[in-house]
Short mmCIF file of N, CA and C in Angstrom, two decimals:
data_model
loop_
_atom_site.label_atom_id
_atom_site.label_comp_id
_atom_site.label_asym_id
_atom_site.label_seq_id
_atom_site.Cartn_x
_atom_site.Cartn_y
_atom_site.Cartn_z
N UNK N 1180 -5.38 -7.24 15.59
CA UNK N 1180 -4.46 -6.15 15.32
C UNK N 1180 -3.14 -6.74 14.84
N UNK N 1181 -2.65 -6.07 13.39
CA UNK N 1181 -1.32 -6.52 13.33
C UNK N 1181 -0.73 -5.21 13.69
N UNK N 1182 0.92 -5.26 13.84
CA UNK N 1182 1.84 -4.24 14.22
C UNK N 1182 2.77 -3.97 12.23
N UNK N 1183 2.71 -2.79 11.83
CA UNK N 1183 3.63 -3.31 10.70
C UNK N 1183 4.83 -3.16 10.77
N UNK N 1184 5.70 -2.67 12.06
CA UNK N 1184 7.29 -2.62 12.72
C UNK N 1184 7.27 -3.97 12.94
N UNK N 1185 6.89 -4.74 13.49
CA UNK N 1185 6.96 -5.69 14.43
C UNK N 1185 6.40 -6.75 14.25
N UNK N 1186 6.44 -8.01 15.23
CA UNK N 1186 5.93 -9.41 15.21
C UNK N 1186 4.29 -8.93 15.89
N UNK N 1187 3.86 -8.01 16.57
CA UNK N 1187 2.44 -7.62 17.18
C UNK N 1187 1.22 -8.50 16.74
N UNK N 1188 0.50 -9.82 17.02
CA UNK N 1188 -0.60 -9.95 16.28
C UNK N 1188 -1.23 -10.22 17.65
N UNK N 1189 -2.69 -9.51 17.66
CA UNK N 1189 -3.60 -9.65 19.04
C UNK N 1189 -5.15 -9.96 18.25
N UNK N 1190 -6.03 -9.61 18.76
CA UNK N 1190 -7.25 -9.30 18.92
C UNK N 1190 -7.39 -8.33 19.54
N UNK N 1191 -8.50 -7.51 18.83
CA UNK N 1191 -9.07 -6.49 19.55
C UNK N 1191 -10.00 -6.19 20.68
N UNK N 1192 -9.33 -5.53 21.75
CA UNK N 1192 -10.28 -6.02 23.10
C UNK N 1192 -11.94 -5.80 22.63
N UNK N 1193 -12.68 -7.01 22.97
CA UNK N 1193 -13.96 -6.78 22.94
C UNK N 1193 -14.36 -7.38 21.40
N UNK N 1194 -13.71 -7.71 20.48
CA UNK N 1194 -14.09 -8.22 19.75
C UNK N 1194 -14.39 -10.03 19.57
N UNK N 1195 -15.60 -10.28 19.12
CA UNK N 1195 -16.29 -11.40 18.70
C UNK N 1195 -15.50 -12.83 17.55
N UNK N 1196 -14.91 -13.06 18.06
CA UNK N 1196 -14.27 -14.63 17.18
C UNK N 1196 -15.33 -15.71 16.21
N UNK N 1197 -16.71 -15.20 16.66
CA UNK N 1197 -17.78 -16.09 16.47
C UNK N 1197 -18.47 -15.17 15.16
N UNK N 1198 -18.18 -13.95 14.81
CA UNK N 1198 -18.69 -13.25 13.54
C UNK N 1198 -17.28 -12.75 12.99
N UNK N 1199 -16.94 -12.91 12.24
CA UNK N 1199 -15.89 -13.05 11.46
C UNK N 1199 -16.36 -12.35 9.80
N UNK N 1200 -15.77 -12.58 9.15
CA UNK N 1200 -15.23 -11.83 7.59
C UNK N 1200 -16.08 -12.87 7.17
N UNK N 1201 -16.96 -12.37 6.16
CA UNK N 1201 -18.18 -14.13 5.19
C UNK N 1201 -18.25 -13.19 4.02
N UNK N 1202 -17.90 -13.31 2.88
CA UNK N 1202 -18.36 -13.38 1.68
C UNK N 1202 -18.93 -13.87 0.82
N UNK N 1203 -20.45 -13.60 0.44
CA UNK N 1203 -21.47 -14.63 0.59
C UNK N 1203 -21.24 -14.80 -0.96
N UNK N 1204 -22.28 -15.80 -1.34
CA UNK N 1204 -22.66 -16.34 -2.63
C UNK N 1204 -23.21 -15.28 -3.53
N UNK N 1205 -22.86 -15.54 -4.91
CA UNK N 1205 -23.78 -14.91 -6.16
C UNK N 1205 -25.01 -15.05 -6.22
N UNK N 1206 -25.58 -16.25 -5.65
CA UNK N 1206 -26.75 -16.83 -5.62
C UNK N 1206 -27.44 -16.98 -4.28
N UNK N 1207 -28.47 -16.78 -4.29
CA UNK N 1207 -28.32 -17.35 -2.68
C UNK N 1207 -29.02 -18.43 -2.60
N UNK N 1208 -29.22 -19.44 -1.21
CA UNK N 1208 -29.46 -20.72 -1.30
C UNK N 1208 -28.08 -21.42 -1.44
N UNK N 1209 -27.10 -21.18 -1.64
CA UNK N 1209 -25.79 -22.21 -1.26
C UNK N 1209 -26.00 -22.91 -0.22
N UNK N 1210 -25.70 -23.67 -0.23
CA UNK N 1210 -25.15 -25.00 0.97
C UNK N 1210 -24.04 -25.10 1.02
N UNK N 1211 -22.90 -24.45 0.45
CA UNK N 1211 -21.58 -25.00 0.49
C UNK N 1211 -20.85 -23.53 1.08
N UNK N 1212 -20.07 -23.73 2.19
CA UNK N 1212 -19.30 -22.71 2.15
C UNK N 1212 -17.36 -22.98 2.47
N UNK N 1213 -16.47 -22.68 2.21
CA UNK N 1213 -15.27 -22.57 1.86
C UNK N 1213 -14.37 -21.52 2.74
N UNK N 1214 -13.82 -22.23 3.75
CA UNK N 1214 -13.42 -22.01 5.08
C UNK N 1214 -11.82 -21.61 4.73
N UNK N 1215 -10.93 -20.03 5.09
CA UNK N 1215 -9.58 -19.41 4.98
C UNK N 1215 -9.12 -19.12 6.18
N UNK N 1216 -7.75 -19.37 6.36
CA UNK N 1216 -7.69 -18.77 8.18
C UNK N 1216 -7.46 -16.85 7.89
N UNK N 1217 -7.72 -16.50 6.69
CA UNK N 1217 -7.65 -14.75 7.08
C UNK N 1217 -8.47 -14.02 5.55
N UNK N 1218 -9.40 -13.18 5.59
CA UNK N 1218 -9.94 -12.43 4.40
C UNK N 1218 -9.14 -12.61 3.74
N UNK N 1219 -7.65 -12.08 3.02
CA UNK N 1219 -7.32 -11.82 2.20
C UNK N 1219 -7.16 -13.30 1.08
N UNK N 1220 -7.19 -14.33 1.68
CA UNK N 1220 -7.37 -15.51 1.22
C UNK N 1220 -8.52 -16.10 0.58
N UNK N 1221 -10.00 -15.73 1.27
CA UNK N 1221 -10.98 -15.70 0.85
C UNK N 1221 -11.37 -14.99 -0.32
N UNK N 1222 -11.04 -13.58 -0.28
CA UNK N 1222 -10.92 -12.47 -1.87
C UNK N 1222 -10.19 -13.13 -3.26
N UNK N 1223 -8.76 -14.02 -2.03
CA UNK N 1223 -7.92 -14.54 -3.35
C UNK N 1223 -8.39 -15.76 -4.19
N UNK N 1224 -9.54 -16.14 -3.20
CA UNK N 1224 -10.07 -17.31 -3.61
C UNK N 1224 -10.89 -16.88 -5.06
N UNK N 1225 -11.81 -16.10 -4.31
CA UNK N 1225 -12.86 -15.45 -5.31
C UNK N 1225 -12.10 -15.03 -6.39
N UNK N 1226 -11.08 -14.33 -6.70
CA UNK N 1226 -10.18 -13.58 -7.99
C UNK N 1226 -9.85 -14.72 -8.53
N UNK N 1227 -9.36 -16.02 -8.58
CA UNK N 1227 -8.98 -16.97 -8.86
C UNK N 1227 -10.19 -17.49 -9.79
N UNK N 1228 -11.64 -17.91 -8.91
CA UNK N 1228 -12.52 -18.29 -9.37
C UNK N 1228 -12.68 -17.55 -11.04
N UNK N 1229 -13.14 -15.80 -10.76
CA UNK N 1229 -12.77 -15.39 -11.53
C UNK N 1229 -11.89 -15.49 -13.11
N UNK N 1230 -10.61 -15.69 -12.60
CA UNK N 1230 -9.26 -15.73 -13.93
C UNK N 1230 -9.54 -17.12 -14.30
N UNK N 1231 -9.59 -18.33 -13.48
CA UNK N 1231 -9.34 -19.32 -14.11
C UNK N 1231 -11.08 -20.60 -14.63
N UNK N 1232 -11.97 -19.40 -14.19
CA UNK N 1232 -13.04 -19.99 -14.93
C UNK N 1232 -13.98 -20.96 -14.06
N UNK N 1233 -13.69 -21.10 -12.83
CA UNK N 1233 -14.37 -21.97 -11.99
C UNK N 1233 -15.74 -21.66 -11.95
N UNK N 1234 -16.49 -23.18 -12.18
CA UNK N 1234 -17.95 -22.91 -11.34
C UNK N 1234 -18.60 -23.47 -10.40
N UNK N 1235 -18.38 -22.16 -9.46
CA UNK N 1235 -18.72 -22.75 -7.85
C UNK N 1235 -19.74 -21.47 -7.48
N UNK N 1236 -20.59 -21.51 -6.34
CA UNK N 1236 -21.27 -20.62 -6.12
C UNK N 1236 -21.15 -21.18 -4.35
N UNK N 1237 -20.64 -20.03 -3.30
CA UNK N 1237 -20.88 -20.57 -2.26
C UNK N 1237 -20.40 -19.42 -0.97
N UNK N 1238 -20.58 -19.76 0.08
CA UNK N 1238 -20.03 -18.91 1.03
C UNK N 1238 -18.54 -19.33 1.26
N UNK N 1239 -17.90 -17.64 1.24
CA UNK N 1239 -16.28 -17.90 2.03
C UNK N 1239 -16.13 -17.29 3.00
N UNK N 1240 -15.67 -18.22 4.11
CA UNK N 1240 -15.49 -17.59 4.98
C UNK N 1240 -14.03 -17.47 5.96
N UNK N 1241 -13.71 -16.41 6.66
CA UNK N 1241 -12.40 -16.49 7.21
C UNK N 1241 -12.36 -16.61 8.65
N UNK N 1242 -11.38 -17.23 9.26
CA UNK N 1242 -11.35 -18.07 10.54
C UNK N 1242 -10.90 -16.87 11.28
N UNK N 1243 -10.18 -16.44 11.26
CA UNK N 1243 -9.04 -15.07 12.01
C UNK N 1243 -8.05 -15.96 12.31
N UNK N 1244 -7.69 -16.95 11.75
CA UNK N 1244 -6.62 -17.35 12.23
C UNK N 1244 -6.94 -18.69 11.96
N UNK N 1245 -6.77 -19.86 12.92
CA UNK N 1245 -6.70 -21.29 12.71
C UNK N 1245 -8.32 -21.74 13.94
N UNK N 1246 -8.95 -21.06 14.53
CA UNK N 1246 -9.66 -21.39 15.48
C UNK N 1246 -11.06 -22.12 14.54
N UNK N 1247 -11.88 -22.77 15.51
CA UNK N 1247 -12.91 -23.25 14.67
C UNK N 1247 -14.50 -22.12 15.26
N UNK N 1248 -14.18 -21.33 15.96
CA UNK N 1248 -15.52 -20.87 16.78
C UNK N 1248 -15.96 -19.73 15.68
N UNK N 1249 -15.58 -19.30 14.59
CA UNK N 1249 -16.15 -19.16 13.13
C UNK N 1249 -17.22 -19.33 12.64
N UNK N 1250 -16.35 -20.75 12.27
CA UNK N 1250 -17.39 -22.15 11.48
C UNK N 1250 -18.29 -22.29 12.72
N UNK N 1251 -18.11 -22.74 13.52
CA UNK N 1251 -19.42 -23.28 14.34
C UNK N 1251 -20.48 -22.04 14.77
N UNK N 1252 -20.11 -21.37 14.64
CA UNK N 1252 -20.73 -19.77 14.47
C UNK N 1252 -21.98 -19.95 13.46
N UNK N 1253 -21.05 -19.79 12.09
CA UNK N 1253 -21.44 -19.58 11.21
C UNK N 1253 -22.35 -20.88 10.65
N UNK N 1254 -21.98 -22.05 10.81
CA UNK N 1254 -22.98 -23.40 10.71
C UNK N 1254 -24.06 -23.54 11.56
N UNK N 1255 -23.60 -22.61 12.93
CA UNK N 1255 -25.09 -22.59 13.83
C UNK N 1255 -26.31 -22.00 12.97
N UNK N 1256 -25.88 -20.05 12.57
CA UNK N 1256 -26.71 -19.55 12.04
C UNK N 1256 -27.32 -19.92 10.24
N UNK N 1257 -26.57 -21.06 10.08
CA UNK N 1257 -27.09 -21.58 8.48
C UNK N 1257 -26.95 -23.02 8.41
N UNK N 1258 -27.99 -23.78 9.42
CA UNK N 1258 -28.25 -25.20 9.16
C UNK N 1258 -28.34 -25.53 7.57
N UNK N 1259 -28.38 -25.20 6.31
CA UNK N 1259 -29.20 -25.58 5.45
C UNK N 1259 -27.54 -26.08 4.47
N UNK N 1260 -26.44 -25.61 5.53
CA UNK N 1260 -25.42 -26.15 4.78
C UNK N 1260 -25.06 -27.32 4.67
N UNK N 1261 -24.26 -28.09 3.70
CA UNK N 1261 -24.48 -29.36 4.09
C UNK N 1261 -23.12 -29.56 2.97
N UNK N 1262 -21.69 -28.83 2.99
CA UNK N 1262 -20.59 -29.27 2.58
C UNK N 1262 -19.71 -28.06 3.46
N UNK N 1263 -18.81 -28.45 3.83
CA UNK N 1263 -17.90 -27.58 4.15
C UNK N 1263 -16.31 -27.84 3.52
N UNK N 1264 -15.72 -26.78 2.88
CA UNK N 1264 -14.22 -27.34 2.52
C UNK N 1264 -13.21 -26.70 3.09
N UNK N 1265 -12.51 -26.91 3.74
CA UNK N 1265 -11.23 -26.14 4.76
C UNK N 1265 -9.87 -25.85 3.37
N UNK N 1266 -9.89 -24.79 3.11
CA UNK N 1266 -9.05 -24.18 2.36
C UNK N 1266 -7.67 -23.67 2.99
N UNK N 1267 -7.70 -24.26 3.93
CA UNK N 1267 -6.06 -23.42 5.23
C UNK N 1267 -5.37 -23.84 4.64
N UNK N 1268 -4.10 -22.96 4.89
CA UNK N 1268 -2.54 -22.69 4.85
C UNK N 1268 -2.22 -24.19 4.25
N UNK N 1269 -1.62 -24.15 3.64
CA UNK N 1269 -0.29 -25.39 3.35
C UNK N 1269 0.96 -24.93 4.10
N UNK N 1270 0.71 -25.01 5.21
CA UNK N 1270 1.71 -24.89 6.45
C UNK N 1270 1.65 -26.23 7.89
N UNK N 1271 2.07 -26.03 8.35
CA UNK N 1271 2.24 -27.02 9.51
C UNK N 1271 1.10 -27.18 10.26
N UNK N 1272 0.43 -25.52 10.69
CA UNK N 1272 -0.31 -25.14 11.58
C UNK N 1272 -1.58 -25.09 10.89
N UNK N 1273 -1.91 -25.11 9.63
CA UNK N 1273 -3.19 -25.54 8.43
C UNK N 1273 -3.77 -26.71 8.53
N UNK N 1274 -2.56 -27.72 8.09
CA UNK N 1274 -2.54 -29.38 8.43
C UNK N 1274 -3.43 -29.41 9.36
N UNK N 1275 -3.13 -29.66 10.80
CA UNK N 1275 -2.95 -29.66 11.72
C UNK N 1275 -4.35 -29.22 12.36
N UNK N 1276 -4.59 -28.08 11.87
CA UNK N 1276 -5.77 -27.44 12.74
C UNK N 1276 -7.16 -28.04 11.81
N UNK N 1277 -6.52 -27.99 10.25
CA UNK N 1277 -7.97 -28.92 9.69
C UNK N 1277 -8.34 -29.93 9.77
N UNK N 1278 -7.30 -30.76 10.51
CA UNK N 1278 -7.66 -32.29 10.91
C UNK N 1278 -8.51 -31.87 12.06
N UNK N 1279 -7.82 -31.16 12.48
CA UNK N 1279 -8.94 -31.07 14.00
C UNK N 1279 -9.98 -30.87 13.77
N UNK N 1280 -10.84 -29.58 12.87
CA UNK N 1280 -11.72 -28.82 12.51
C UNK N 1280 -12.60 -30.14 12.02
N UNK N 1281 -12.21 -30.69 10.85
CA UNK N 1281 -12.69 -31.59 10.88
C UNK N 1281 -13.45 -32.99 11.02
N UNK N 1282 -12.32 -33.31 12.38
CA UNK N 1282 -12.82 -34.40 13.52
C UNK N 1282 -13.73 -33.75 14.18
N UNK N 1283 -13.69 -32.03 14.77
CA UNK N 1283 -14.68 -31.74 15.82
C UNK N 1283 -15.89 -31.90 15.01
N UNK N 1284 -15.96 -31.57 13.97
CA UNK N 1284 -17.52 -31.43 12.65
C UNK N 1284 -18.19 -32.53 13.15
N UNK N 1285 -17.03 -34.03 12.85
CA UNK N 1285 -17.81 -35.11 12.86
C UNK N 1285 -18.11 -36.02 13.86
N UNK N 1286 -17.53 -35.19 15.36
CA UNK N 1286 -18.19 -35.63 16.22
C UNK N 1286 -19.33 -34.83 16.91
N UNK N 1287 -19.01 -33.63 16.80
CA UNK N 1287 -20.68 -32.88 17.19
C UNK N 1287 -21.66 -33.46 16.23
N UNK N 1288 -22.77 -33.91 16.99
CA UNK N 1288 -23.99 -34.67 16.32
C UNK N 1288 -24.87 -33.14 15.59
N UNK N 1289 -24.75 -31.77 15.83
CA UNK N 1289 -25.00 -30.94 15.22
C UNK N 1289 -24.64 -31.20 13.54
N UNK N 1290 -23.59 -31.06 13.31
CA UNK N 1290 -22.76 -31.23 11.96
C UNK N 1290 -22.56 -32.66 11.39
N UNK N 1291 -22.62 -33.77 11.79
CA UNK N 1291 -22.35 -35.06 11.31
C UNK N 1291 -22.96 -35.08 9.66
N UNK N 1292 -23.71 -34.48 9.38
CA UNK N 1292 -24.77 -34.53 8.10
C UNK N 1292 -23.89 -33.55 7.14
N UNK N 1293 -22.66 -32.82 7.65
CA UNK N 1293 -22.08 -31.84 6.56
C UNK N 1293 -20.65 -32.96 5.55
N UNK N 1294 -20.78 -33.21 4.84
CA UNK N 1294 -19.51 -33.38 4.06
C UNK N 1294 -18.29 -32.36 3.92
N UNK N 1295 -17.26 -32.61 4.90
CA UNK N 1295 -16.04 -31.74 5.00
C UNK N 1295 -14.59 -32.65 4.08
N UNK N 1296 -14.20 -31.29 3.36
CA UNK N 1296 -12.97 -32.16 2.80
C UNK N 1296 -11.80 -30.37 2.88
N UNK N 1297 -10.70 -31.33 2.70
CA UNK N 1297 -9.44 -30.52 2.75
C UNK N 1297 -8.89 -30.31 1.55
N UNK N 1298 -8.68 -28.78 1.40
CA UNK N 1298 -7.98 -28.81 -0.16
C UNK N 1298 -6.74 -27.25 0.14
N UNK N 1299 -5.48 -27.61 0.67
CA UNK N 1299 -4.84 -26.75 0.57
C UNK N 1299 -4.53 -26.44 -0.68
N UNK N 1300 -3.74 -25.20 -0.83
CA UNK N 1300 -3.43 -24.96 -2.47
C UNK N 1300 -2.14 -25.89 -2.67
N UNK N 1301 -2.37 -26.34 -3.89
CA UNK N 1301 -1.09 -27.05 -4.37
C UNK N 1301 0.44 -25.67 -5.09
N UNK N 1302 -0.16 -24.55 -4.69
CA UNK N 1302 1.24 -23.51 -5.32
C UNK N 1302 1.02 -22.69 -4.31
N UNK N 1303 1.80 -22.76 -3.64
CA UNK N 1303 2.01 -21.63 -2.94
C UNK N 1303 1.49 -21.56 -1.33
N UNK N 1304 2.24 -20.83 -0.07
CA UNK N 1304 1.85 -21.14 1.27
C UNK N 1304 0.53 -20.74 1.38
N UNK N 1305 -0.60 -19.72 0.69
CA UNK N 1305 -2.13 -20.23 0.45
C UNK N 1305 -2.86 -19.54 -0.62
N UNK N 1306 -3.73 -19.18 -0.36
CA UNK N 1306 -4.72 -18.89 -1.62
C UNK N 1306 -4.14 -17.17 -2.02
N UNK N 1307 -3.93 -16.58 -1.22
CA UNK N 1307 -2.88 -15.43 -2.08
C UNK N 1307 -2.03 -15.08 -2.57
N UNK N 1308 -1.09 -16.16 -1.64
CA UNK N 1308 0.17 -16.51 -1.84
C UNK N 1308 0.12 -17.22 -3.91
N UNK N 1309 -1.08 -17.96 -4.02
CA UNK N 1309 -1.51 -18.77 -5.20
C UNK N 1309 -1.89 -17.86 -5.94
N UNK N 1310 -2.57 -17.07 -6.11
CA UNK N 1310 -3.20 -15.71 -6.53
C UNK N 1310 -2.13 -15.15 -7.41
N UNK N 1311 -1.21 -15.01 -6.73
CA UNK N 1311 -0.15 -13.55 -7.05
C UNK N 1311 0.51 -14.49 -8.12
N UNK N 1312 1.09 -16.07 -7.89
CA UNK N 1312 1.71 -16.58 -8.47
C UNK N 1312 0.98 -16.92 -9.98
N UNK N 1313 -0.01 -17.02 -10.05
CA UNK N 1313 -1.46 -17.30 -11.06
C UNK N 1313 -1.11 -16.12 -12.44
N UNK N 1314 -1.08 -14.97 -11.44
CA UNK N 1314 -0.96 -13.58 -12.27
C UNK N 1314 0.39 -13.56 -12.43
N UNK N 1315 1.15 -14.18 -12.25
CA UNK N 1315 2.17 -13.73 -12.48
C UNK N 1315 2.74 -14.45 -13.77
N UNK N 1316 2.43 -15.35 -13.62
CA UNK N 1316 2.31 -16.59 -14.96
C UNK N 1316 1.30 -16.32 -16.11
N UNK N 1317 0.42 -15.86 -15.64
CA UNK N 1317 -0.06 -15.22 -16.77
C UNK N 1317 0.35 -14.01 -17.68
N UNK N 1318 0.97 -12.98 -16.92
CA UNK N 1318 1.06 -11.99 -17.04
C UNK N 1318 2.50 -11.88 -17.91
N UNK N 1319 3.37 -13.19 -17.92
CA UNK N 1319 4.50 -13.92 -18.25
C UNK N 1319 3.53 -14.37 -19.98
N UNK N 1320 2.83 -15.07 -19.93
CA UNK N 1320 2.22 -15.72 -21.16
C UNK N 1320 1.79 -14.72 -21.89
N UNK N 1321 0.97 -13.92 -21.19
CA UNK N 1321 0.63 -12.71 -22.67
C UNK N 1321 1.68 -11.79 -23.03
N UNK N 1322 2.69 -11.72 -22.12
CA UNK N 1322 3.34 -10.95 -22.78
C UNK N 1322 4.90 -11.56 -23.77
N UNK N 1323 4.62 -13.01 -23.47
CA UNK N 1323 5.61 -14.06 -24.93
C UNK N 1323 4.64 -13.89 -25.91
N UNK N 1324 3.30 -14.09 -25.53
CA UNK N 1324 2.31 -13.81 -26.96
C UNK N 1324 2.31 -12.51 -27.85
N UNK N 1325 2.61 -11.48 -27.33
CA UNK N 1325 2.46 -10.51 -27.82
C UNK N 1325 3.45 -10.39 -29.17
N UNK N 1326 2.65 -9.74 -30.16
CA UNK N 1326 3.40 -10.12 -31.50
C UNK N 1326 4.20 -9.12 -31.54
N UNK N 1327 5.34 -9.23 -32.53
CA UNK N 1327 6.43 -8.78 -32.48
C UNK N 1327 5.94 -7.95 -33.49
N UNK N 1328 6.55 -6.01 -33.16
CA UNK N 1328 6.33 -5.08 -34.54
C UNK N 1328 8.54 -4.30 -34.61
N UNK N 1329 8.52 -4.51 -35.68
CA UNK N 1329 9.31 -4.07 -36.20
C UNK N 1329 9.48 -2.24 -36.63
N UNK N 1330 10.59 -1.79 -36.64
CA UNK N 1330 10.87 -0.55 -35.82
C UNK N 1330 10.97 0.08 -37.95
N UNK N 1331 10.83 0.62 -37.63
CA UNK N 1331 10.94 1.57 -39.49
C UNK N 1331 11.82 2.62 -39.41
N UNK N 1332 12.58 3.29 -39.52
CA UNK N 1332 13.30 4.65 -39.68
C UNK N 1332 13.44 4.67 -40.88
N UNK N 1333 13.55 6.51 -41.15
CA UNK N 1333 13.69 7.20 -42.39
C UNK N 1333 14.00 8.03 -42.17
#
C-alpha cells in the first residue's frame, strides 16, 4: 500500500512476497529473466525494449521492493532458468541489496548454475525514471527535425 498524502508504504495484510508482478516472455522457453524492485520499472523496461530496438526475449520480474523472496520464488517454480540480471535502482539501497541478491544466488547450491550480472540504468534513478528521459529526448529530436513551412498571406 502506498499513501498519496503521505510517506505510508506497507504491505497488505495477508499478502504473499513470494508471487509478485512477472511479465513473461514473447516466446516461451526463456531462461533469462530480468529482476526490478517495483512493476512500473519492469513495463519501463519493456517500452524501452520497444523504442530503442532491443533483442531480448525473457521474463521481468518485480521484487516489491529490494527483498530477494521473489526471485527465489520465482527460480524455485522455473528451474530451466539459467541467467538472471538485477536491474535495481541506481540508488544506495539497489547497490547494496544486488550485491547481496547476488552472493545469496551463489551460495545456495540450488542456483550456483544461474549466471547473475548487475546492470543499473546508466540515466536516470531507474528504468522509468530512464523511460521518461528516453522520450523525452526523442520527442526533443523529432520535433528539431520537423521541416520548416512558411506562412503565405494575401
Amino acid at each position: 500500500m502506498r499513501s498519496i498524502g503521505g510517506n505510508l508504504k506497507k504491505d497488505v495484510y495477508g499478502s504473499d512476497k513470494g508471487y509478485n508482478f512477472c511479465y513473461p516472455p514473447q516466446s516461451p522457453g526463456s531462461r533469462h529473466v530480468a529482476v526490478f524492485e517495483a512493476p512500473i520499472d519492469a513495463l519501463s523496461h519493456a517500452t524501452l525494449q520497444e523504442l530503442e530496438g532491443w533483442k531480448w526475449n525473457g521474463y521481468r520480474l518485480s521484487l516489491g521492493g529490494t527483498s530477494h523472496v521473489a526471485l527465489t520464488s520465482f527460480l524455485e517454480r522455473h528451474p530451466e532458468i539459467r541467467r538472471v540480471t538485477l536491474y535495481m535502482d541506481r540508488d544506495l539501497a539497489g547497490f547494496v541489496n544486488a550485491r547481496k541478491i547476488k552472493t545469496m544466488l551463489h551460495e545456495d547450491k540450488r542456483f550456483r548454475h544461474i549466471r547473475v550480472s548487475v546492470n543499473p540504468p546508466r540515466m536516470g534513478k531507474d528504468y522509468n525514471e530512464k523511460l521518461l528521459q528516453v522520450r523525452e529526448q526523442l520527442q526533443t529530436s523529432q520535433h528539431q527535425r520537423r521541416p520548416k513551412e512558411a506562412a503565405v498571406s494575401i
